[in-house]
PDB file of C-alpha atoms in Angstrom:
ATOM      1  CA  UNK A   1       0.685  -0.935   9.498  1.00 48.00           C
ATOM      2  CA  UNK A   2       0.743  -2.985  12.872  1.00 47.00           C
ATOM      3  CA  UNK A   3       2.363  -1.166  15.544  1.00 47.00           C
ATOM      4  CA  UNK A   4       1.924  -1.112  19.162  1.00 41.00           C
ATOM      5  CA  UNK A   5       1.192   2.014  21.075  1.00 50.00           C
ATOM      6  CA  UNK A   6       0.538   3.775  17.639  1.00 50.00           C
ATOM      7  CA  UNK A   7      -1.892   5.686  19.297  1.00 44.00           C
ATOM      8  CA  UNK A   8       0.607   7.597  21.543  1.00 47.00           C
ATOM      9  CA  UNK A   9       3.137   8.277  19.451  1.00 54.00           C
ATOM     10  CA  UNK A  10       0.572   8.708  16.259  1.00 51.00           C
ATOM     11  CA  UNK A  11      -0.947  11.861  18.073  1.00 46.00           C
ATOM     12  CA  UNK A  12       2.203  13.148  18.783  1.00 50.00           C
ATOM     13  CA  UNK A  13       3.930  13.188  15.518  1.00 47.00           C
ATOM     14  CA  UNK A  14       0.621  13.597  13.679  1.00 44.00           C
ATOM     15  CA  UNK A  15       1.041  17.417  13.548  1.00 46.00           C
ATOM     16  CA  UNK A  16       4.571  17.936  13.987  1.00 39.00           C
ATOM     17  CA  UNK A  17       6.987  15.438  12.429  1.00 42.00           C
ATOM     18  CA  UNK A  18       8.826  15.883   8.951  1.00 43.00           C
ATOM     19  CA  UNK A  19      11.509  14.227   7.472  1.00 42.00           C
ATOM     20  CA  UNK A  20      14.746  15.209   9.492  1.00 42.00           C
ATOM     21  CA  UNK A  21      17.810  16.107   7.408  1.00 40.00           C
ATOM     22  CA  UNK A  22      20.022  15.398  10.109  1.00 40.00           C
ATOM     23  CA  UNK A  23      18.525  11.673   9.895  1.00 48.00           C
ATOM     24  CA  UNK A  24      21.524   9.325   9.396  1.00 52.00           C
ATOM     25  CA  UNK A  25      22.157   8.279   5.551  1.00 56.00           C
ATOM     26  CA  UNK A  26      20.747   5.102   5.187  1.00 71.00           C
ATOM     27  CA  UNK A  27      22.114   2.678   2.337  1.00 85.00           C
ATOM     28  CA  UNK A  28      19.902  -0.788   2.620  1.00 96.00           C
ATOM     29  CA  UNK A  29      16.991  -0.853   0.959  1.00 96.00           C
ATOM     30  CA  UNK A  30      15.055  -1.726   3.894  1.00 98.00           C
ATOM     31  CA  UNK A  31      15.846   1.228   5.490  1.00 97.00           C
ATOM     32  CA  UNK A  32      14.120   3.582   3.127  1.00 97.00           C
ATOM     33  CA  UNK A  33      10.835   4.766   2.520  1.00 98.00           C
ATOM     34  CA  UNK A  34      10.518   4.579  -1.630  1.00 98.00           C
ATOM     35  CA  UNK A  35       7.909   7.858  -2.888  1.00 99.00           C
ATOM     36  CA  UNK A  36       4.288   6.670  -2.815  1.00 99.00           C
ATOM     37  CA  UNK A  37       3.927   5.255  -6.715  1.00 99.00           C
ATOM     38  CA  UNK A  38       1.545   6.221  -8.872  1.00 98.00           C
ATOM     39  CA  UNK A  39      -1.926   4.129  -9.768  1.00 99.00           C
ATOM     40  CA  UNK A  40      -1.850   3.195 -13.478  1.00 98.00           C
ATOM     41  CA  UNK A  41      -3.752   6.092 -14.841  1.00 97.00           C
ATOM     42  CA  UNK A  42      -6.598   7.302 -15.157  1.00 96.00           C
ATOM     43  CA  UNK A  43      -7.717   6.938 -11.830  1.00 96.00           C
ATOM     44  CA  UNK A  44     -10.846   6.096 -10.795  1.00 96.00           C
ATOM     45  CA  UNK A  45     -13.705   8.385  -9.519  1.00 96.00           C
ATOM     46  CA  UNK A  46     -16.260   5.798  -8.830  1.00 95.00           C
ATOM     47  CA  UNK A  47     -17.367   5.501  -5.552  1.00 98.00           C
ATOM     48  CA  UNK A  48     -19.988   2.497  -4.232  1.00 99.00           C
ATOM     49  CA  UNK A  49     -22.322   2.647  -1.592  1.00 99.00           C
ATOM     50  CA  UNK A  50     -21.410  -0.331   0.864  1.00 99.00           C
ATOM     51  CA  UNK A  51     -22.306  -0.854   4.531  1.00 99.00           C
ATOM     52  CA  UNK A  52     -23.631   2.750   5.084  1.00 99.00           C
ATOM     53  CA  UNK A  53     -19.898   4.299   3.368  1.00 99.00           C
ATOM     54  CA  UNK A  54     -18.613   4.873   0.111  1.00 99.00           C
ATOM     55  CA  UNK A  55     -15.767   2.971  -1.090  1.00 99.00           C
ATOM     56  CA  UNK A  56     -13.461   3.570  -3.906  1.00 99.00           C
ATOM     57  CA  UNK A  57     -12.389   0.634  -6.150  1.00 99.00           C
ATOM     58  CA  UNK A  58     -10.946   0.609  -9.685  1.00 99.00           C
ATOM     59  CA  UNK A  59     -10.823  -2.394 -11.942  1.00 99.00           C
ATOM     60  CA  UNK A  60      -7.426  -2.696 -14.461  1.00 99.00           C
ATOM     61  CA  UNK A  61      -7.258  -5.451 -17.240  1.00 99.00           C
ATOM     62  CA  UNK A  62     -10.893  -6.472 -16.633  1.00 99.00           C
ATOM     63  CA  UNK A  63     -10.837  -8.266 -20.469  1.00 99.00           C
ATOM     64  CA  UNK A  64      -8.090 -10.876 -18.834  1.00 99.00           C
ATOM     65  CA  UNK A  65     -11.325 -12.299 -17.291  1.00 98.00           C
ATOM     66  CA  UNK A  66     -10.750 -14.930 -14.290  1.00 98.00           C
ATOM     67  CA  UNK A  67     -10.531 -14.510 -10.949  1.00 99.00           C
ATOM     68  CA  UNK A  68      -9.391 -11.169 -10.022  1.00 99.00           C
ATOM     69  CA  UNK A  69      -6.416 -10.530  -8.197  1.00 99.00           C
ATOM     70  CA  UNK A  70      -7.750  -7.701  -5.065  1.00 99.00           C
ATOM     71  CA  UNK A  71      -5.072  -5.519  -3.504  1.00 99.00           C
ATOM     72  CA  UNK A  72      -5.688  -4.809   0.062  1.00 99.00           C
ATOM     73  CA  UNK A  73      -3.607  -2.306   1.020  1.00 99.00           C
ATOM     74  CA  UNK A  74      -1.645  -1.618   5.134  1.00 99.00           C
ATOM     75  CA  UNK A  75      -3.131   1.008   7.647  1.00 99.00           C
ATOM     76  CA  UNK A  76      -3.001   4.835   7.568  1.00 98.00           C
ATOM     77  CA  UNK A  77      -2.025   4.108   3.494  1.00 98.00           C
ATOM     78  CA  UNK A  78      -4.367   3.679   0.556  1.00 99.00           C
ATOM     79  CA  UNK A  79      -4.166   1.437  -2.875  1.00 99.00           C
ATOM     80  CA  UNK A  80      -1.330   3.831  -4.405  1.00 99.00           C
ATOM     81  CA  UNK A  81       1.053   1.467  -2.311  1.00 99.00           C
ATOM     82  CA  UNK A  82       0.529  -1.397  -4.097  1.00 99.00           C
ATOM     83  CA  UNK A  83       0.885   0.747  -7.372  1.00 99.00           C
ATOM     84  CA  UNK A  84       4.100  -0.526  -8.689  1.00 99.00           C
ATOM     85  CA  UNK A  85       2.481  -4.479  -8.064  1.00 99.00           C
ATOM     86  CA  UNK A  86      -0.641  -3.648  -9.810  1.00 99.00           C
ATOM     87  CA  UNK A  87       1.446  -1.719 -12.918  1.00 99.00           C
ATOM     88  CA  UNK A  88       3.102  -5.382 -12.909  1.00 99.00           C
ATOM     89  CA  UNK A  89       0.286  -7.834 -12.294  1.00 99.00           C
ATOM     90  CA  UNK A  90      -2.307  -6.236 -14.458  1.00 99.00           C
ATOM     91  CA  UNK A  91      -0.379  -6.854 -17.861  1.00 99.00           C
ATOM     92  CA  UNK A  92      -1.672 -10.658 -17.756  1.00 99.00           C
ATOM     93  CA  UNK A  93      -3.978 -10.587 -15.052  1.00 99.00           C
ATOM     94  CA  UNK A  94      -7.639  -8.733 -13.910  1.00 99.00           C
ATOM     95  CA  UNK A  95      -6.900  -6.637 -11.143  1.00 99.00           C
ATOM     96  CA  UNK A  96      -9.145  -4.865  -8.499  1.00 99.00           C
ATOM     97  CA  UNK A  97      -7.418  -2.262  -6.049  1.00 99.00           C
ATOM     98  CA  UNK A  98      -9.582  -1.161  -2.904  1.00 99.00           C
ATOM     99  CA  UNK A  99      -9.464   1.716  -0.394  1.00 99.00           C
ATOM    100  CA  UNK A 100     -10.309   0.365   2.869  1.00 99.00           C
ATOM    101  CA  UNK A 101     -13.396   1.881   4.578  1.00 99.00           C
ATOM    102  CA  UNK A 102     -12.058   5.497   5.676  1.00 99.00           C
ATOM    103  CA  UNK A 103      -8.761   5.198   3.567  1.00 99.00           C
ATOM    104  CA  UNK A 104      -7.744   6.666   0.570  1.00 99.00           C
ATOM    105  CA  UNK A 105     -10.806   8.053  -0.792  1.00 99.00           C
ATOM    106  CA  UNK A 106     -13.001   6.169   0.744  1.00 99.00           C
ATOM    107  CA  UNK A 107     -15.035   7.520   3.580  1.00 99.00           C
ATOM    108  CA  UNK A 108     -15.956   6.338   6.519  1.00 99.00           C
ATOM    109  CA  UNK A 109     -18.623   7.560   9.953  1.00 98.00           C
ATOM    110  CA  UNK A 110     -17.395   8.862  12.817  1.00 97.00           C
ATOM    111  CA  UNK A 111     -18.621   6.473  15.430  1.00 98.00           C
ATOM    112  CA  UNK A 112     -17.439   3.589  12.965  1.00 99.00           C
ATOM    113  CA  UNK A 113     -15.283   1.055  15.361  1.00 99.00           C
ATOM    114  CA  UNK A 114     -12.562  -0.528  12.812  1.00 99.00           C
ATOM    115  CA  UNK A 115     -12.093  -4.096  12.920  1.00 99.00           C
ATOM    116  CA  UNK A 116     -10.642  -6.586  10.231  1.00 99.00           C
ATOM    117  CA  UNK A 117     -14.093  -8.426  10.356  1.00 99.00           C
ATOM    118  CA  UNK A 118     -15.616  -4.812   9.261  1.00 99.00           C
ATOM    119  CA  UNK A 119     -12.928  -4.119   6.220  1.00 99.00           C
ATOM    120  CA  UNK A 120     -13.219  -8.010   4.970  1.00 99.00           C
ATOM    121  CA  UNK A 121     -16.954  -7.749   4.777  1.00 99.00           C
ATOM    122  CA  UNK A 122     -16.902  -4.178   2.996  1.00 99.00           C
ATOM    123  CA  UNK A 123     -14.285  -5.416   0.891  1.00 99.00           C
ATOM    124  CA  UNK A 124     -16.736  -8.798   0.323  1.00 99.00           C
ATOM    125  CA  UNK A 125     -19.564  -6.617  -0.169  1.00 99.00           C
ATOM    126  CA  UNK A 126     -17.802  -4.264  -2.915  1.00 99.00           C
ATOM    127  CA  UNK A 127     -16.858  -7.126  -4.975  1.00 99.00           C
ATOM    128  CA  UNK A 128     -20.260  -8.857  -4.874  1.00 99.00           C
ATOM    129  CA  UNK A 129     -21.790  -5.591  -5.797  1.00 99.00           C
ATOM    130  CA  UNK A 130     -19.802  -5.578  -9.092  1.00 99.00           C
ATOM    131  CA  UNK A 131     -20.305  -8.886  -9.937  1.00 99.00           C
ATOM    132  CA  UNK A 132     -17.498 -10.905  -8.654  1.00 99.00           C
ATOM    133  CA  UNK A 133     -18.058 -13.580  -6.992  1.00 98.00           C
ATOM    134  CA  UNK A 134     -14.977 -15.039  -6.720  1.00 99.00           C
ATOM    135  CA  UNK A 135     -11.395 -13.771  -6.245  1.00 99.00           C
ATOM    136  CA  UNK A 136      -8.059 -13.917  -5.158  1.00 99.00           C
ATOM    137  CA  UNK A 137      -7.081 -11.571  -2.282  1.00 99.00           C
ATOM    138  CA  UNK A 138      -3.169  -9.924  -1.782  1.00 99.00           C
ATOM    139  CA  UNK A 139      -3.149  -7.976   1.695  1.00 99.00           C
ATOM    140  CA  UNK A 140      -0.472  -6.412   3.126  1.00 99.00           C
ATOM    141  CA  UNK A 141       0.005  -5.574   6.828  1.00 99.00           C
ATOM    142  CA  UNK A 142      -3.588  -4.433   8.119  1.00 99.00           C
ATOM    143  CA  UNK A 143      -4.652  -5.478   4.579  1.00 99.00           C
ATOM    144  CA  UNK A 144      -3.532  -9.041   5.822  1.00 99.00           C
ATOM    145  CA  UNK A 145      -5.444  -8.889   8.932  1.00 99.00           C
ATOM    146  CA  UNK A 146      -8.009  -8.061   6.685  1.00 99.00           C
ATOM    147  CA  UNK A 147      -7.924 -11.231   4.381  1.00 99.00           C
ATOM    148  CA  UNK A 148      -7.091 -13.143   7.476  1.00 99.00           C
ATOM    149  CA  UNK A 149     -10.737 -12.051   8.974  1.00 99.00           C
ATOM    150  CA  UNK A 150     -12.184 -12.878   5.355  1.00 99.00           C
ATOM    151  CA  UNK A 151     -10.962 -16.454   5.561  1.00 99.00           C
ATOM    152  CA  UNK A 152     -11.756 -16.729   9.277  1.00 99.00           C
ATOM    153  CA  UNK A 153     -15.405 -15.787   7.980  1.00 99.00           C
ATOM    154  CA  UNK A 154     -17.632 -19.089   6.582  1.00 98.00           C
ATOM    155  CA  UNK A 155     -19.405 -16.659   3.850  1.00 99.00           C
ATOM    156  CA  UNK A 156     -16.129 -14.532   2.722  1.00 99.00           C
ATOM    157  CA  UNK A 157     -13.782 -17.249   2.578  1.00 99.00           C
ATOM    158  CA  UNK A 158     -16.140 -19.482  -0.014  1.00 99.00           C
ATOM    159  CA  UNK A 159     -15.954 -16.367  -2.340  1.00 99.00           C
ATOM    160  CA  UNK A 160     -11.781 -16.198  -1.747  1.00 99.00           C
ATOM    161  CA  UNK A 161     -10.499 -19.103  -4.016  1.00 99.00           C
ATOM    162  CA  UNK A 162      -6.418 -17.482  -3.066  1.00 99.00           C
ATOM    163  CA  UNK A 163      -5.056 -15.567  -0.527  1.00 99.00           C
ATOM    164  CA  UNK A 164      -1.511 -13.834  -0.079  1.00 99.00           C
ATOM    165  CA  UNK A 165      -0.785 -12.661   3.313  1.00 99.00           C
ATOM    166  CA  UNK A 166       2.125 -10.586   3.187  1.00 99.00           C
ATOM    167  CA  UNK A 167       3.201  -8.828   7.404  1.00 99.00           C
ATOM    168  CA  UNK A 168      -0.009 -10.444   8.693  1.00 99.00           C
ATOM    169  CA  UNK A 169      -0.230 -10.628  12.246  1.00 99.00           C
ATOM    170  CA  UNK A 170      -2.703 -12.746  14.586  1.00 99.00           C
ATOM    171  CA  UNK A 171      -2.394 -10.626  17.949  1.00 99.00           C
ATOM    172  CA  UNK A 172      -1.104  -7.241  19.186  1.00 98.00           C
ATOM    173  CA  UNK A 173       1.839  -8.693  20.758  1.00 98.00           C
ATOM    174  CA  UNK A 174       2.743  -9.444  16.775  1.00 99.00           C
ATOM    175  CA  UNK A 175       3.774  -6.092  16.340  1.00 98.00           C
ATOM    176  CA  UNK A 176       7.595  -4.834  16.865  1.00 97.00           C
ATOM    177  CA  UNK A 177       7.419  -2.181  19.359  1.00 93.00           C
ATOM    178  CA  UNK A 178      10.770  -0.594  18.142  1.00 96.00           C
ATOM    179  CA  UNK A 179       8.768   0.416  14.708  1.00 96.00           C
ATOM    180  CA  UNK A 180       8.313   3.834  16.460  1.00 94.00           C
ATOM    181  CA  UNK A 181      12.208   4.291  17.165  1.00 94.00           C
ATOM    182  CA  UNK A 182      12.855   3.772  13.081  1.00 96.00           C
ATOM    183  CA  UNK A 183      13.620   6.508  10.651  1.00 95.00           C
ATOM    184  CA  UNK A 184      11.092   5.242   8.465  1.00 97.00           C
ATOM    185  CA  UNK A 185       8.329   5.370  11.090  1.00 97.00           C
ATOM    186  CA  UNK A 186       8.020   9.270  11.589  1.00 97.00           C
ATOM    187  CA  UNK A 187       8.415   9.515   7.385  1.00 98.00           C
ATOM    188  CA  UNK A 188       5.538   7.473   6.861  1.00 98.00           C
ATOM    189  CA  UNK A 189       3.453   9.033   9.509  1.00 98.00           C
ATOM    190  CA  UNK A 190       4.078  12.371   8.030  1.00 98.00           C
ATOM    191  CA  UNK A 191       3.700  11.238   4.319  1.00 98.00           C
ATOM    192  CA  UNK A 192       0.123   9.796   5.108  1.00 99.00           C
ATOM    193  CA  UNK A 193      -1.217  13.253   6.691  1.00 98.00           C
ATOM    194  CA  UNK A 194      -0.174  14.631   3.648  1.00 98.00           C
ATOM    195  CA  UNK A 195      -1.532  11.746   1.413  1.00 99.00           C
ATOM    196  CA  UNK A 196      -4.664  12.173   3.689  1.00 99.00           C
ATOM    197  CA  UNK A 197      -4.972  15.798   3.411  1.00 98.00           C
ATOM    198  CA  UNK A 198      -4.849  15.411  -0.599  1.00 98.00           C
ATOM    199  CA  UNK A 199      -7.390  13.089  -0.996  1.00 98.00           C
ATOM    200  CA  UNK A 200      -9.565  13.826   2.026  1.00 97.00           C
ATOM    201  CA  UNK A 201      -9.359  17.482   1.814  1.00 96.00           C
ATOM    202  CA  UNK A 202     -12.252  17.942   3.933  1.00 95.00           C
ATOM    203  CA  UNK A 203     -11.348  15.318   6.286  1.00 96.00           C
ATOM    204  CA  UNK A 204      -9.783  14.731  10.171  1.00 97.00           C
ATOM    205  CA  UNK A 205      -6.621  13.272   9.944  1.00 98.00           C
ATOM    206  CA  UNK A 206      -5.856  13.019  13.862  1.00 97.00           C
ATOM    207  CA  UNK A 207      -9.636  11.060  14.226  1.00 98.00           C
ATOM    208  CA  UNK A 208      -9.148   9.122  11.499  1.00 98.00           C
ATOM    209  CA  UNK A 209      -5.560   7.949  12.675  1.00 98.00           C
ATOM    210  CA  UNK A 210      -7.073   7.192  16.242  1.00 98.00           C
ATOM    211  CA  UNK A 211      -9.471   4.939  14.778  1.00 98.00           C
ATOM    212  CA  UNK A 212      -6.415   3.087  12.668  1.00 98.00           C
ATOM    213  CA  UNK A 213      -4.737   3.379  16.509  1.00 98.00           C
ATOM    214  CA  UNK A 214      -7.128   1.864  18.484  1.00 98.00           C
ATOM    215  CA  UNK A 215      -7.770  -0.836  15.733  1.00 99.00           C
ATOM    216  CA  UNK A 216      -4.251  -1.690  15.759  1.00 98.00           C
ATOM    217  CA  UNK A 217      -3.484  -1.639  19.388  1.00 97.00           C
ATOM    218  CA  UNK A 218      -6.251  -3.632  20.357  1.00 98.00           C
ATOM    219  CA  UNK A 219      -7.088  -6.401  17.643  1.00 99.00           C
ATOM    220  CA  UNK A 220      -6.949  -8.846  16.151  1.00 99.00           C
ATOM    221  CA  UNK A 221      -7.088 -11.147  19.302  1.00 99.00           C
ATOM    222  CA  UNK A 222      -6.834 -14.573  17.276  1.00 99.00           C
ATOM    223  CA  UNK A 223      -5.903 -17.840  18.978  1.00 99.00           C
ATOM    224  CA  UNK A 224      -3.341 -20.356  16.920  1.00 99.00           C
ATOM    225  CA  UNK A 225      -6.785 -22.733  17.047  1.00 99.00           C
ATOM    226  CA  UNK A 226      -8.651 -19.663  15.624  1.00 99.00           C
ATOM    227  CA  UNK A 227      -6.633 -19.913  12.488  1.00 99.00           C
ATOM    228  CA  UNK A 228      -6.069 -23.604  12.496  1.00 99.00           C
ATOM    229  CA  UNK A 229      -9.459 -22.983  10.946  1.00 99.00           C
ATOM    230  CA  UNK A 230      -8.515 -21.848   7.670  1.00 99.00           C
ATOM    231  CA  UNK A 231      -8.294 -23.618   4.937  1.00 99.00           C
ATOM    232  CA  UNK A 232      -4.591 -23.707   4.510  1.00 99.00           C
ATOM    233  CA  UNK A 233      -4.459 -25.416   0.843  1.00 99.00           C
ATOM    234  CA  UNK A 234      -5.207 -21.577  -0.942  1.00 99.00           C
ATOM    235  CA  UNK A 235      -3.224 -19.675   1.496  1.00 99.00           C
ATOM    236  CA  UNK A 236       0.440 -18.340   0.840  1.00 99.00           C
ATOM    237  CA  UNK A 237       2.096 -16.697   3.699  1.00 99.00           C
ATOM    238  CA  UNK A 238       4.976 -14.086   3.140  1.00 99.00           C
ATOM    239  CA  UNK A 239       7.959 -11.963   5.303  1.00 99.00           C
ATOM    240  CA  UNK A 240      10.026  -9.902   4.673  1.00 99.00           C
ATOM    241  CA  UNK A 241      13.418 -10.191   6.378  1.00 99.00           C
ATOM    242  CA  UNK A 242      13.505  -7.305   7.352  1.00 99.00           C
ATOM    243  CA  UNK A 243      10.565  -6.597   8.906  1.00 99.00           C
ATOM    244  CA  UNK A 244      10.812  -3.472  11.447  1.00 98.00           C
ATOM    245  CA  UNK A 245       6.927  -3.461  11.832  1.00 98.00           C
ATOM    246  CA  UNK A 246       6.016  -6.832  12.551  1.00 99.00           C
ATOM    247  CA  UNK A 247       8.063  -9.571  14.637  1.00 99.00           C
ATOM    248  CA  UNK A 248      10.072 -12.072  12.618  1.00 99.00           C
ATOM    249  CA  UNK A 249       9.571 -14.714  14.008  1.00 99.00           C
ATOM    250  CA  UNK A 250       5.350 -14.047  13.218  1.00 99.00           C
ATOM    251  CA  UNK A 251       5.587 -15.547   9.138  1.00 99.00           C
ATOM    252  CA  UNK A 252       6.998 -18.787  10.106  1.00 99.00           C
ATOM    253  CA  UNK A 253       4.337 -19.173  13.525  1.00 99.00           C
ATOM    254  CA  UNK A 254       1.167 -18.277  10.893  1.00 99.00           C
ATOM    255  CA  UNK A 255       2.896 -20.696   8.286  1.00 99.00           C
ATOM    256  CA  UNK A 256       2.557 -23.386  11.357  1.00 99.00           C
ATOM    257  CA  UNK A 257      -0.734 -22.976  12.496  1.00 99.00           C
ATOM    258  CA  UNK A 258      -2.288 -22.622   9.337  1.00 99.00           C
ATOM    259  CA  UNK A 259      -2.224 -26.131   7.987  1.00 99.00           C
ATOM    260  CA  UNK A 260      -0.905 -26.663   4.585  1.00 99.00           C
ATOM    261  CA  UNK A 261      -0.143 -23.106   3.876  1.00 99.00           C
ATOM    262  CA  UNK A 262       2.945 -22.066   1.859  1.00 99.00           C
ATOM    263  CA  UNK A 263       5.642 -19.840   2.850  1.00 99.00           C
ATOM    264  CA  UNK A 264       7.293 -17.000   1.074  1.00 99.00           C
ATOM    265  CA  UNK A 265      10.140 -14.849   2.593  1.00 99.00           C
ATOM    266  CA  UNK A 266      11.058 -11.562   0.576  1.00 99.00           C
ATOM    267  CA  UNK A 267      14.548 -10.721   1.187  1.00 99.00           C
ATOM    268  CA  UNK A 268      16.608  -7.598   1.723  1.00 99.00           C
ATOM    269  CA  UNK A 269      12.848  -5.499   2.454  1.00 99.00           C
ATOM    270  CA  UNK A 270      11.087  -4.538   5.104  1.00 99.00           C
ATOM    271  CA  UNK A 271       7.632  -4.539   5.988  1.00 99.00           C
ATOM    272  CA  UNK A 272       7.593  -1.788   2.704  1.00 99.00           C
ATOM    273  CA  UNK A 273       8.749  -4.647   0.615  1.00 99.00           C
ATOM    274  CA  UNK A 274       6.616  -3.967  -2.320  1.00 99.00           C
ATOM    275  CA  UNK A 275       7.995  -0.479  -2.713  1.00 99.00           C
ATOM    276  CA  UNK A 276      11.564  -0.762  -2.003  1.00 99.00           C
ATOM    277  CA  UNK A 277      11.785  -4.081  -4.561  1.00 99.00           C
ATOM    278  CA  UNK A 278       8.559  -4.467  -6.856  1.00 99.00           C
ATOM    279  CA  UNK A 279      10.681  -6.793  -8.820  1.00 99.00           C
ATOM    280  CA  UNK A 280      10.443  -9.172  -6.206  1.00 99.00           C
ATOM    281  CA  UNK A 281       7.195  -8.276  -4.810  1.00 99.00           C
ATOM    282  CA  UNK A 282       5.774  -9.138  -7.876  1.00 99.00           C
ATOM    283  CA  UNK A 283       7.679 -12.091  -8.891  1.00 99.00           C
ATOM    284  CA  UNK A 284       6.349 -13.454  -5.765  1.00 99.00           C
ATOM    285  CA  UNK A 285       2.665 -12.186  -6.555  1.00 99.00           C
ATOM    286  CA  UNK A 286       3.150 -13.987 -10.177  1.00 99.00           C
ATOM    287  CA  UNK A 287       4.071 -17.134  -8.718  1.00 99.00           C
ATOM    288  CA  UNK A 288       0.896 -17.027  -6.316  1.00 99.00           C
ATOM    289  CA  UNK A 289      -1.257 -16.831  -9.037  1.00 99.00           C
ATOM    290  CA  UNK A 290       0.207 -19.589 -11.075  1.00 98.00           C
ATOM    291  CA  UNK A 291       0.154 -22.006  -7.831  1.00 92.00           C
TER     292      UNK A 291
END
């Protein structure tokens, strides 16, 4: 998720912070952190070997045919938060969910820089190594920085005929630097160390979060004539009102500068939106794909 000055506060809660029960109640559903849902089972095991890593991907409904619809999950998190979406989506539709390089149970090197441009080309790769050439991409939060890179790329975006860019940011100065003071914030932190530990047993949390930290507290650095690029007919952008990660005011800029785009608000969510109300999320996600 975009934050600025994760880094700080990610190494200090990294090891330390739990869910406080002397946190104040909250009532909205944007101030709650749903449980992590489940992937529609069985899960996956298969790994591919793209750009020097291994990725994890699973394919759901593949006998729908078309182009598939590619989940592209928020930093620190993996494809299980997109899990109540993809339960939805896949009952008409051919679904791909992706780990990001060094997420989930994918893996990643240890002098490996993140960028966007690096997770839309290993997510570019991974399809064309299965055979798909092309599809329609749903990111959320780094996930949209991610699809944002792949349409900002000549090669990528021919292959993207769709893209839904749910909390996508163009800049650092995107980002909501209250996020940290939330009650969600040191509850998500915590539940992705554990998340982490599970499916990375043998892996570093704390180097793999500075990574996602330094990633997210120094890029993306795109101008408004940088995206002007895009090809704004096959691009939906989406909100939440509610946002406590990204500023609000950041939807309605990217829905500016990216010529002919579309613009979707979610309302009564946060930048969680697709686990506190699926219903929605999905609805919205339906609608893309019939556009």
């Amino acid at each position: 998720m975009a934050v600025g000055n994760l880094l700080l506060s990610l190494l200090t809660f990294s090891g330390l912070v739990q869910s406080s029960p002397l946190s104040p109640r909250q009532n909205n559903a944007w101030e709650k952190l749903p449980p992590t849902p489940k992937l529609p089972s069985p899960i996956s095991t298969t790994k591919l070997d793209i750009n020097n890593v291994k990725l994890w991907y699973q394919e759901y409904n593949k006998p729908a045919g078309g182009d598939p619809i590619v989940f592209i999950h928020g930093g620190l998190g993996y494809s299980a938060y997109f899990g109540d979406i993809i339960a939805s989506v896949m009952k008409n539709h051919y679904v791909i969910a992706v780990d990001r390089r060094g997420h989930g149970r994918s893996t990643y090197n240890a002098d490996d820089v993140f960028t966007f441009e690096m997770f839309a080309q290993d997510t570019y790769d991974l399809l064309k190594a299965i055979g798909v050439t092309k599809a329609m991409w749903v990111g959320w939060s780094d996930g949209a920085a991610t699809t944002l890179a792949g349409l900002l790329d000549p090669t990528i975006t021919a292959s993207i005929t769709k893209a839904f860019v749910f909390a996508g940011f163009q800049s650092v100065a995107d980002s909501n630097a209250t996020y940290v003071d939330t009650a969600i914030y040191p509850e998500f932190i915590s539940r992705c160390k554990s998340e982490y530990a599970e499916l990375q047993p043998a892996g570093n949390f704390s180097e793999f979060g500075g990574k996602v930290a330094t990633l997210e507290g120094t890029l993306p650095t795109w101008t408004d004539e940088d995206l002007a690029r895009i090809d704004g007919a096959k691009v939906t952008i989406s909100g939440a009102d509610h946002d406590e990660a990204v500023n609000l005011a950041v939807p309605e800029h990217l829905n500016k500068v990216i010529w002919g785009s579309k613009l979707v608000m979610m309302t009564g969510v946060s930048h969680f939106a697709p686990m506190q109300d699926p219903v929605q999320f999905s609805r919205r996600i339906e609608e893309f794909i019939a556009g």
